[in-house]
Coordinates of C-alpha atoms in Angstrom, one line a residue:
M364 CA 88.8 131.0 -95.6
E365 CA 86.4 133.4 -97.4
A366 CA 84.2 131.9 -100.1
Q367 CA 83.3 134.2 -103.0
E368 CA 80.8 133.9 -105.8
I369 CA 80.2 136.6 -108.3
H370 CA 77.0 135.6 -110.2
G371 CA 77.0 136.7 -113.8
K372 CA 80.7 137.5 -114.3
K373 CA 83.5 135.0 -115.1
G374 CA 86.9 135.5 -113.5
A375 CA 85.7 138.2 -111.1
G376 CA 88.2 137.5 -108.4
G377 CA 89.9 140.8 -108.7
L378 CA 89.0 144.3 -107.4
G379 CA 86.7 146.8 -109.1
V380 CA 83.9 144.5 -110.1
P381 CA 81.7 146.8 -112.3
W382 CA 78.2 147.6 -111.0
E383 CA 75.5 149.6 -112.6
G384 CA 72.2 150.1 -110.8
P385 CA 70.9 149.4 -107.2
A386 CA 73.2 147.6 -104.8
V387 CA 71.5 146.2 -101.7
G388 CA 73.5 144.1 -99.3
L389 CA 72.5 141.8 -96.4
L390 CA 75.1 141.2 -93.7
D391 CA 74.5 138.0 -91.6
L392 CA 76.8 137.3 -88.7
D393 CA 77.9 133.7 -88.8
A394 CA 76.6 131.5 -85.9
F395 CA 76.7 134.8 -84.0
F396 CA 76.1 133.9 -80.3
A397 CA 78.3 130.9 -80.6
S398 CA 81.0 132.8 -82.3
V399 CA 81.1 135.5 -79.6
E400 CA 81.3 132.7 -76.9
Q401 CA 84.2 131.1 -78.8
L402 CA 85.9 134.5 -79.1
D403 CA 85.7 135.0 -75.3
H404 CA 86.5 131.4 -74.5
P405 CA 89.4 130.3 -76.6
E406 CA 89.3 126.8 -75.1
W407 CA 85.9 126.4 -76.9
R408 CA 87.1 127.1 -80.3
G409 CA 86.9 124.3 -82.8
K410 CA 84.5 122.4 -80.6
P411 CA 80.8 121.9 -80.9
L412 CA 79.1 124.6 -78.9
I413 CA 75.4 125.3 -78.2
V414 CA 74.0 128.5 -76.8
G415 CA 70.6 127.8 -75.3
G416 CA 68.5 126.5 -72.4
S417 CA 68.8 123.2 -70.7
S418 CA 66.7 120.3 -71.8
K419 CA 65.7 119.8 -68.1
K420 CA 64.0 123.2 -68.3
R421 CA 62.3 122.6 -71.7
G422 CA 64.9 124.9 -73.3
V423 CA 65.6 125.5 -77.0
V424 CA 68.8 126.1 -79.0
S425 CA 69.4 129.8 -79.7
T426 CA 72.6 129.2 -81.8
A427 CA 74.9 126.3 -82.6
S428 CA 78.5 126.6 -83.7
Y429 CA 79.3 125.2 -87.1
E430 CA 81.0 122.3 -85.3
A431 CA 77.7 121.4 -83.7
R432 CA 75.7 122.0 -86.9
R433 CA 77.6 119.1 -88.5
F434 CA 75.7 116.8 -86.1
G435 CA 72.3 118.3 -87.3
V436 CA 71.8 120.8 -84.5
H437 CA 70.1 124.0 -85.5
S438 CA 68.4 127.1 -84.0
A439 CA 65.0 126.7 -82.4
M440 CA 65.6 122.9 -81.9
P441 CA 64.4 121.5 -78.6
A442 CA 67.4 121.2 -76.3
A443 CA 66.6 117.5 -75.6
T444 CA 66.9 116.8 -79.3
A445 CA 70.2 118.7 -79.6
E446 CA 71.6 116.8 -76.6
R447 CA 70.7 113.5 -78.3
L448 CA 72.3 114.5 -81.6
C449 CA 75.5 116.0 -80.1
P450 CA 76.0 114.6 -76.6
Q451 CA 79.6 115.9 -76.5
A452 CA 78.6 119.6 -77.1
I453 CA 79.5 122.3 -74.7
W454 CA 76.4 124.2 -73.5
T455 CA 76.1 127.8 -72.3
Q456 CA 73.0 129.9 -71.6
G457 CA 74.2 133.0 -73.3
R458 CA 75.0 136.6 -72.4
Y459 CA 72.7 138.8 -74.4
G460 CA 74.3 142.0 -73.2
R461 CA 77.6 140.9 -74.7
Y462 CA 75.9 140.0 -78.0
R463 CA 74.3 143.4 -78.2
E464 CA 77.6 145.0 -77.6
M465 CA 79.2 143.1 -80.4
S466 CA 76.2 143.7 -82.7
E467 CA 76.5 147.5 -82.1
K468 CA 80.2 147.4 -83.1
V469 CA 79.3 145.7 -86.4
M470 CA 76.5 148.1 -87.2
A471 CA 79.0 151.0 -86.5
L472 CA 81.3 149.5 -89.2
L473 CA 78.5 149.4 -91.7
L474 CA 77.6 153.0 -90.9
D475 CA 81.2 154.0 -91.7
E476 CA 80.5 152.8 -95.3
T477 CA 76.9 154.1 -95.8
P478 CA 74.2 155.9 -93.8
Y479 CA 71.7 153.5 -95.4
V480 CA 71.7 150.7 -92.8
E481 CA 68.5 148.9 -91.8
Q482 CA 69.1 146.5 -88.9
V483 CA 66.5 143.7 -89.0
S484 CA 67.8 141.6 -86.0
I485 CA 70.7 141.4 -83.6
D486 CA 72.8 139.6 -86.3
E487 CA 71.4 140.8 -89.6
A488 CA 71.3 144.2 -91.4
F489 CA 70.5 145.4 -94.9
F490 CA 72.6 148.2 -96.3
D491 CA 72.6 150.2 -99.5
V492 CA 75.9 150.9 -101.4
T493 CA 74.4 151.8 -104.8
P494 CA 77.1 153.6 -106.7
G495 CA 76.4 157.3 -106.8
R496 CA 74.0 157.2 -103.8
Y497 CA 76.6 157.7 -101.2
S498 CA 79.9 156.4 -102.7
N499 CA 81.2 155.6 -106.2
E500 CA 83.3 152.6 -105.1
S501 CA 82.5 149.1 -106.3
P502 CA 79.8 147.6 -104.0
V503 CA 81.7 144.3 -104.0
D504 CA 84.9 146.0 -102.8
I505 CA 82.9 147.7 -100.0
C506 CA 81.6 144.3 -99.0
R507 CA 85.0 142.7 -98.9
R508 CA 86.3 145.6 -96.7
V509 CA 83.3 145.2 -94.3
Q510 CA 84.1 141.5 -94.0
G511 CA 87.7 142.2 -93.2
R512 CA 86.8 144.8 -90.5
V513 CA 84.3 142.4 -88.9
A514 CA 87.0 139.7 -88.9
E515 CA 89.2 142.1 -87.0
L516 CA 86.6 142.1 -84.2
G517 CA 87.2 138.3 -83.8
I518 CA 83.9 137.1 -85.5
T519 CA 82.9 136.5 -89.1
C520 CA 80.0 137.4 -91.4
S521 CA 78.5 136.3 -94.7
I522 CA 77.2 138.9 -97.2
G523 CA 74.9 138.7 -100.1
I524 CA 74.5 141.6 -102.5
G525 CA 72.1 142.2 -105.4
V526 CA 69.6 144.7 -106.8
N527 CA 67.0 144.2 -104.0
K528 CA 66.5 142.8 -100.5
T529 CA 65.1 139.5 -101.7
V530 CA 68.1 138.7 -103.9
A531 CA 70.5 139.9 -101.1
K532 CA 68.9 137.8 -98.5
I533 CA 69.0 134.6 -100.6
A534 CA 72.6 135.4 -101.7
S535 CA 73.7 135.7 -98.1
E536 CA 72.7 132.1 -97.5
R537 CA 74.7 130.7 -100.4
E538 CA 78.1 130.4 -98.8
K539 CA 78.6 130.1 -95.1
P540 CA 80.6 130.9 -93.1
R541 CA 82.6 133.9 -94.4
G542 CA 80.8 133.9 -97.7
L543 CA 80.4 136.7 -100.2
T544 CA 77.9 136.2 -103.0
A545 CA 77.3 139.1 -105.4
V546 CA 74.5 138.8 -108.0
L547 CA 75.3 141.4 -110.6
P548 CA 72.4 143.6 -112.0
G549 CA 70.6 141.9 -114.8
T550 CA 71.4 138.4 -113.6
E551 CA 69.0 138.1 -110.7
R552 CA 66.3 136.2 -112.6
A553 CA 68.8 133.5 -113.8
F554 CA 70.2 133.3 -110.2
L555 CA 66.8 132.8 -108.6
A556 CA 65.2 130.6 -111.2
P557 CA 66.6 127.2 -110.2
L558 CA 66.3 127.7 -106.4
P559 CA 63.5 126.0 -104.5
V560 CA 60.6 128.2 -103.4
S561 CA 61.6 127.7 -99.8
A562 CA 64.7 129.7 -100.4
M563 CA 62.7 132.9 -100.4
S564 CA 61.7 134.4 -97.1
G565 CA 58.0 134.4 -96.4
V566 CA 57.4 131.0 -98.1
G567 CA 56.5 128.8 -95.1
K568 CA 55.5 125.2 -95.1
A569 CA 51.8 125.8 -95.8
T570 CA 52.6 128.1 -98.8
Q571 CA 55.2 125.6 -100.0
A572 CA 52.6 122.8 -99.8
R573 CA 50.0 124.9 -101.7
L574 CA 52.5 125.7 -104.4
G575 CA 53.6 122.1 -104.6
Q576 CA 49.9 121.1 -105.3
M577 CA 50.1 123.6 -108.3
G578 CA 53.3 122.0 -109.5
I579 CA 55.4 124.9 -108.5
R580 CA 58.6 124.0 -106.8
T581 CA 61.2 126.5 -108.0
L582 CA 61.4 130.3 -108.0
G583 CA 61.5 130.2 -111.7
Q584 CA 58.2 128.4 -111.9
L585 CA 56.7 130.8 -109.4
S586 CA 57.9 133.8 -111.4
R587 CA 55.9 132.7 -114.3
L588 CA 52.7 132.3 -112.4
D589 CA 49.9 134.6 -113.5
P590 CA 49.4 137.3 -110.7
S591 CA 45.7 136.8 -110.6
A592 CA 46.2 133.0 -110.2
A593 CA 48.7 133.8 -107.4
A594 CA 46.2 136.0 -105.7
S595 CA 43.5 133.3 -105.8
A596 CA 45.9 130.6 -104.5
L597 CA 47.9 132.6 -102.0
G598 CA 45.8 135.7 -101.1
V599 CA 46.9 139.3 -101.3
A600 CA 50.6 138.3 -100.8
G601 CA 50.5 136.1 -104.0
P602 CA 51.3 138.7 -106.7
R603 CA 54.2 140.2 -104.6
M604 CA 55.6 136.7 -104.3
V605 CA 55.6 136.3 -108.0
E606 CA 57.3 139.7 -108.4
R607 CA 60.0 138.8 -105.8
A608 CA 60.6 135.4 -107.5
A609 CA 61.3 137.2 -110.7
G610 CA 63.8 139.5 -109.1
L611 CA 61.7 142.5 -109.7
E612 CA 61.1 143.6 -106.1
R613 CA 61.9 147.3 -105.5
S614 CA 63.6 147.7 -102.2
R615 CA 64.4 150.8 -100.2
V616 CA 66.9 150.7 -97.4
A617 CA 66.2 153.6 -95.0
R618 CA 68.8 155.6 -93.2
A619 CA 69.5 154.1 -89.8
A620 CA 68.1 157.2 -88.1
D621 CA 64.8 156.8 -90.0
V622 CA 64.1 153.1 -89.3
E623 CA 60.8 152.6 -87.6
Q624 CA 60.7 151.6 -84.0
P625 CA 59.6 148.1 -83.2
K626 CA 55.9 147.3 -83.0
S627 CA 56.3 145.6 -79.6
V628 CA 58.8 144.6 -76.9
S629 CA 58.1 141.2 -75.3
N630 CA 59.6 138.3 -73.4
E631 CA 58.5 134.8 -72.7
R632 CA 59.5 132.2 -70.2
T633 CA 59.0 128.4 -70.3
F634 CA 58.9 126.7 -66.9
A635 CA 60.8 123.6 -66.0
E636 CA 57.7 122.5 -64.1
D637 CA 54.2 123.8 -64.8
L638 CA 52.9 126.5 -62.5
L639 CA 49.6 125.7 -60.7
A640 CA 49.2 128.2 -57.9
R641 CA 47.8 131.7 -58.8
E642 CA 50.4 133.3 -56.5
E643 CA 53.2 131.7 -58.4
I644 CA 51.8 132.6 -61.8
E645 CA 51.3 136.3 -60.7
A646 CA 54.9 136.4 -59.4
A647 CA 56.1 135.0 -62.8
I648 CA 54.2 137.6 -64.7
M649 CA 55.8 140.4 -62.7
H650 CA 59.2 138.7 -63.1
I651 CA 58.8 138.7 -66.9
A652 CA 57.3 142.2 -66.9
G653 CA 60.5 143.4 -65.2
I654 CA 62.6 142.1 -68.1
V655 CA 60.3 143.9 -70.6
G656 CA 60.4 147.1 -68.6
A657 CA 64.2 147.2 -68.6
R658 CA 64.3 146.8 -72.4
L659 CA 61.7 149.5 -72.9
R660 CA 63.6 152.0 -70.8
K661 CA 66.9 151.1 -72.5
H662 CA 65.5 152.1 -75.8
G663 CA 63.4 155.0 -74.7
L664 CA 60.0 153.4 -75.5
K665 CA 56.7 153.7 -73.7
G666 CA 53.7 151.7 -74.7
T667 CA 49.9 152.0 -74.3
T668 CA 48.9 148.3 -74.7
V669 CA 49.9 145.3 -72.7
A670 CA 49.3 141.7 -73.6
L671 CA 49.5 138.5 -71.6
K672 CA 50.2 135.1 -73.2
I673 CA 49.9 131.7 -71.6
K674 CA 50.4 128.2 -72.8
Y675 CA 48.9 125.3 -70.9
D676 CA 50.9 122.7 -72.7
A677 CA 53.1 122.5 -75.8
C678 CA 50.3 123.0 -78.2
T679 CA 47.5 125.0 -76.6
G680 CA 47.3 128.5 -75.1
R681 CA 45.5 131.8 -75.1
S682 CA 46.3 135.5 -74.9
A683 CA 44.6 138.7 -73.8
Q684 CA 45.4 142.4 -74.0
A685 CA 44.3 145.7 -72.5
R686 CA 44.8 149.4 -73.0
L687 CA 46.8 151.3 -70.4
G688 CA 45.8 154.6 -68.9
S689 CA 48.8 156.4 -70.4
P690 CA 52.1 155.5 -72.1
T691 CA 54.5 153.8 -69.7
D692 CA 57.7 151.9 -69.5
Q693 CA 57.2 150.9 -65.8
E694 CA 56.6 147.2 -65.1
G695 CA 54.9 148.2 -61.9
V696 CA 52.1 149.7 -64.1
F697 CA 51.9 147.4 -67.1
G698 CA 52.8 144.3 -65.1
R699 CA 49.9 144.8 -62.6
R700 CA 47.6 145.3 -65.6
A701 CA 48.9 142.0 -67.1
V702 CA 48.2 140.3 -63.8
G703 CA 44.7 141.7 -64.0
L704 CA 44.3 139.9 -67.4
L705 CA 45.0 136.5 -65.9
G706 CA 41.3 135.8 -65.1
E707 CA 40.6 136.0 -68.9
V708 CA 42.9 133.2 -69.8
W709 CA 43.3 131.1 -66.7
S710 CA 41.2 129.4 -64.0
P711 CA 42.2 127.6 -60.8
G712 CA 43.3 124.1 -61.6
M713 CA 44.8 125.0 -65.0
R714 CA 48.5 124.6 -65.6
A715 CA 50.9 127.3 -66.9
R716 CA 53.7 125.9 -69.0
L717 CA 54.7 129.2 -70.6
L718 CA 54.0 132.9 -69.8
G719 CA 54.7 135.9 -71.9
V720 CA 54.3 139.7 -71.5
A721 CA 54.3 142.2 -74.4
V722 CA 54.0 146.0 -74.6
S723 CA 53.0 147.8 -77.8
G724 CA 51.3 150.9 -79.0
F725 CA 54.4 153.1 -78.6
T726 CA 53.7 156.8 -78.6
D727 CA 55.0 160.2 -77.6
E728 CA 51.6 161.5 -76.4
A729 CA 51.5 163.2 -73.0
P730 CA 50.1 161.3 -70.0
L731 CA 46.4 161.7 -69.3
Q732 CA 45.3 164.6 -67.1
L733 CA 45.2 163.7 -63.5
G734 CA 42.1 164.0 -61.4
L735 CA 41.8 165.9 -58.1
F736 CA 42.5 162.8 -56.0
D737 CA 45.3 161.2 -58.2
D738 CA 48.2 162.9 -56.4
R739 CA 48.9 159.8 -54.3
D740 CA 49.0 157.5 -57.4
E741 CA 51.2 160.0 -59.2
R742 CA 53.7 160.1 -56.3
R743 CA 53.8 156.3 -56.3
R744 CA 54.5 156.3 -60.1
A745 CA 57.2 158.8 -59.7
E746 CA 58.8 156.8 -56.9
E747 CA 58.6 153.6 -59.0
A748 CA 60.2 155.4 -62.0
E749 CA 63.1 156.6 -59.9
L750 CA 63.6 153.2 -58.4
S751 CA 63.7 151.7 -62.0
R752 CA 66.2 154.3 -63.1
V753 CA 68.6 153.5 -60.3
R754 CA 68.2 149.8 -60.7
D755 CA 68.8 150.0 -64.4
E756 CA 72.0 152.1 -63.8
L757 CA 73.3 149.6 -61.3
R758 CA 72.6 146.6 -63.6
E759 CA 74.3 148.4 -66.5
R760 CA 77.4 149.0 -64.4
F761 CA 77.6 145.7 -62.5
G762 CA 75.5 143.2 -64.4
D763 CA 71.9 141.9 -64.3
A764 CA 72.5 140.1 -61.0
A765 CA 73.5 143.3 -59.1
V766 CA 70.0 144.3 -58.1
R767 CA 67.2 141.7 -58.0
Y768 CA 63.7 141.4 -56.6
G769 CA 62.6 138.4 -54.6
R770 CA 60.3 137.3 -57.4
D771 CA 63.4 137.2 -59.7
L772 CA 65.3 135.0 -57.3
R773 CA 62.3 132.8 -57.0
F774 CA 62.5 131.7 -60.6
D775 CA 66.3 131.3 -60.7
G776 CA 67.1 128.0 -62.5
R777 CA 63.4 127.3 -63.1
T778 CA 62.9 128.9 -66.6
S779 CA 64.2 128.9 -70.1
D780 CA 64.2 132.1 -72.1
T781 CA 62.1 131.0 -75.1
Q782 CA 62.3 134.3 -77.0
P783 CA 64.0 133.9 -80.4
M784 CA 66.7 136.3 -79.4
S785 CA 68.7 135.9 -82.6
K786 CA 65.8 137.6 -84.4
Q787 CA 65.5 140.5 -82.0
R788 CA 67.2 143.9 -82.3
F789 CA 67.1 144.1 -78.5

């Protein structure tokens, strides 16, 4: 059943809640991955369900259903801990293509209501329904309609709405699942004041500890901190934290078509058993690069910088990066360059617990001018690009397992996807 809270207005259960001023919403899909799995597997409904990697492969929890959360299971928890807390849970590794499909349907529903939609992850999006900007309808009524249309897809969402992104984000966390919390204009300071500083995004454990040493534990106390004192204690971000805690942040939700492209596309893999041989590590790098390449091509991105990440154990690791000759989305190019970085972060005898590949520096610039003797390399790049195109098409039609390299088969069942997928757009 949907839970509603209209902050600043008594008896606001009816339609047409008056609203004057900015109206920024945050839609958050409830236990998204798990909800999609329970939609597609009716026999799993009402049961504790965990989407994530196996504890035997050092996996982590991506999402837990609300039935599993009652046992203390949460996102990013080590799979071994989750198994101990909820041994009766049903486990599934997840189907990210299916989650993207459902996410796109939800975003399309939002775009039916307003062109000002800013997707921040696969399961979250800000949207602007300020009266007069695109529609004169009550923002609360629009949110109720969006929730109803999402429910028709077979999943649910919680929505927070206020005068800016900070208020909307905090409000969206108030009632879950199927919650709707509206903080009417002029009431945001009173809404925020009693909440702990940890309720505001961007306040991590270190910042929370520093504020605690200053006797600041609530957003109300933070909002009264002198900006210069905030800058001294928290750095350049301090004054803005004070502004946000007071509900004074000025937010702009861009049109969906104007949202900036991501700064990087990456993937990481944690191995069930540490890799020791250079040949295996190189094969793993190319395996991961293939995943990144497919994502780049799917979204029409080409990068000019590649980075390699390695962790030797749970706590220590290194990374290195290099410029590429020209923008590319081909793993045959940036993957080989990543392999070339291995010597900067690894030596024979060292273990590889985790490996990651990232591509950044997206640009539309033209490739570099070829030299007189570069025709052979150019032909090879063209052949690799055509092979990638055909492979991508076959995987799109028949699934990821339709076409696979030997290096991909080599790591079947030996890795856990450690990327925080719930926080990625793709």
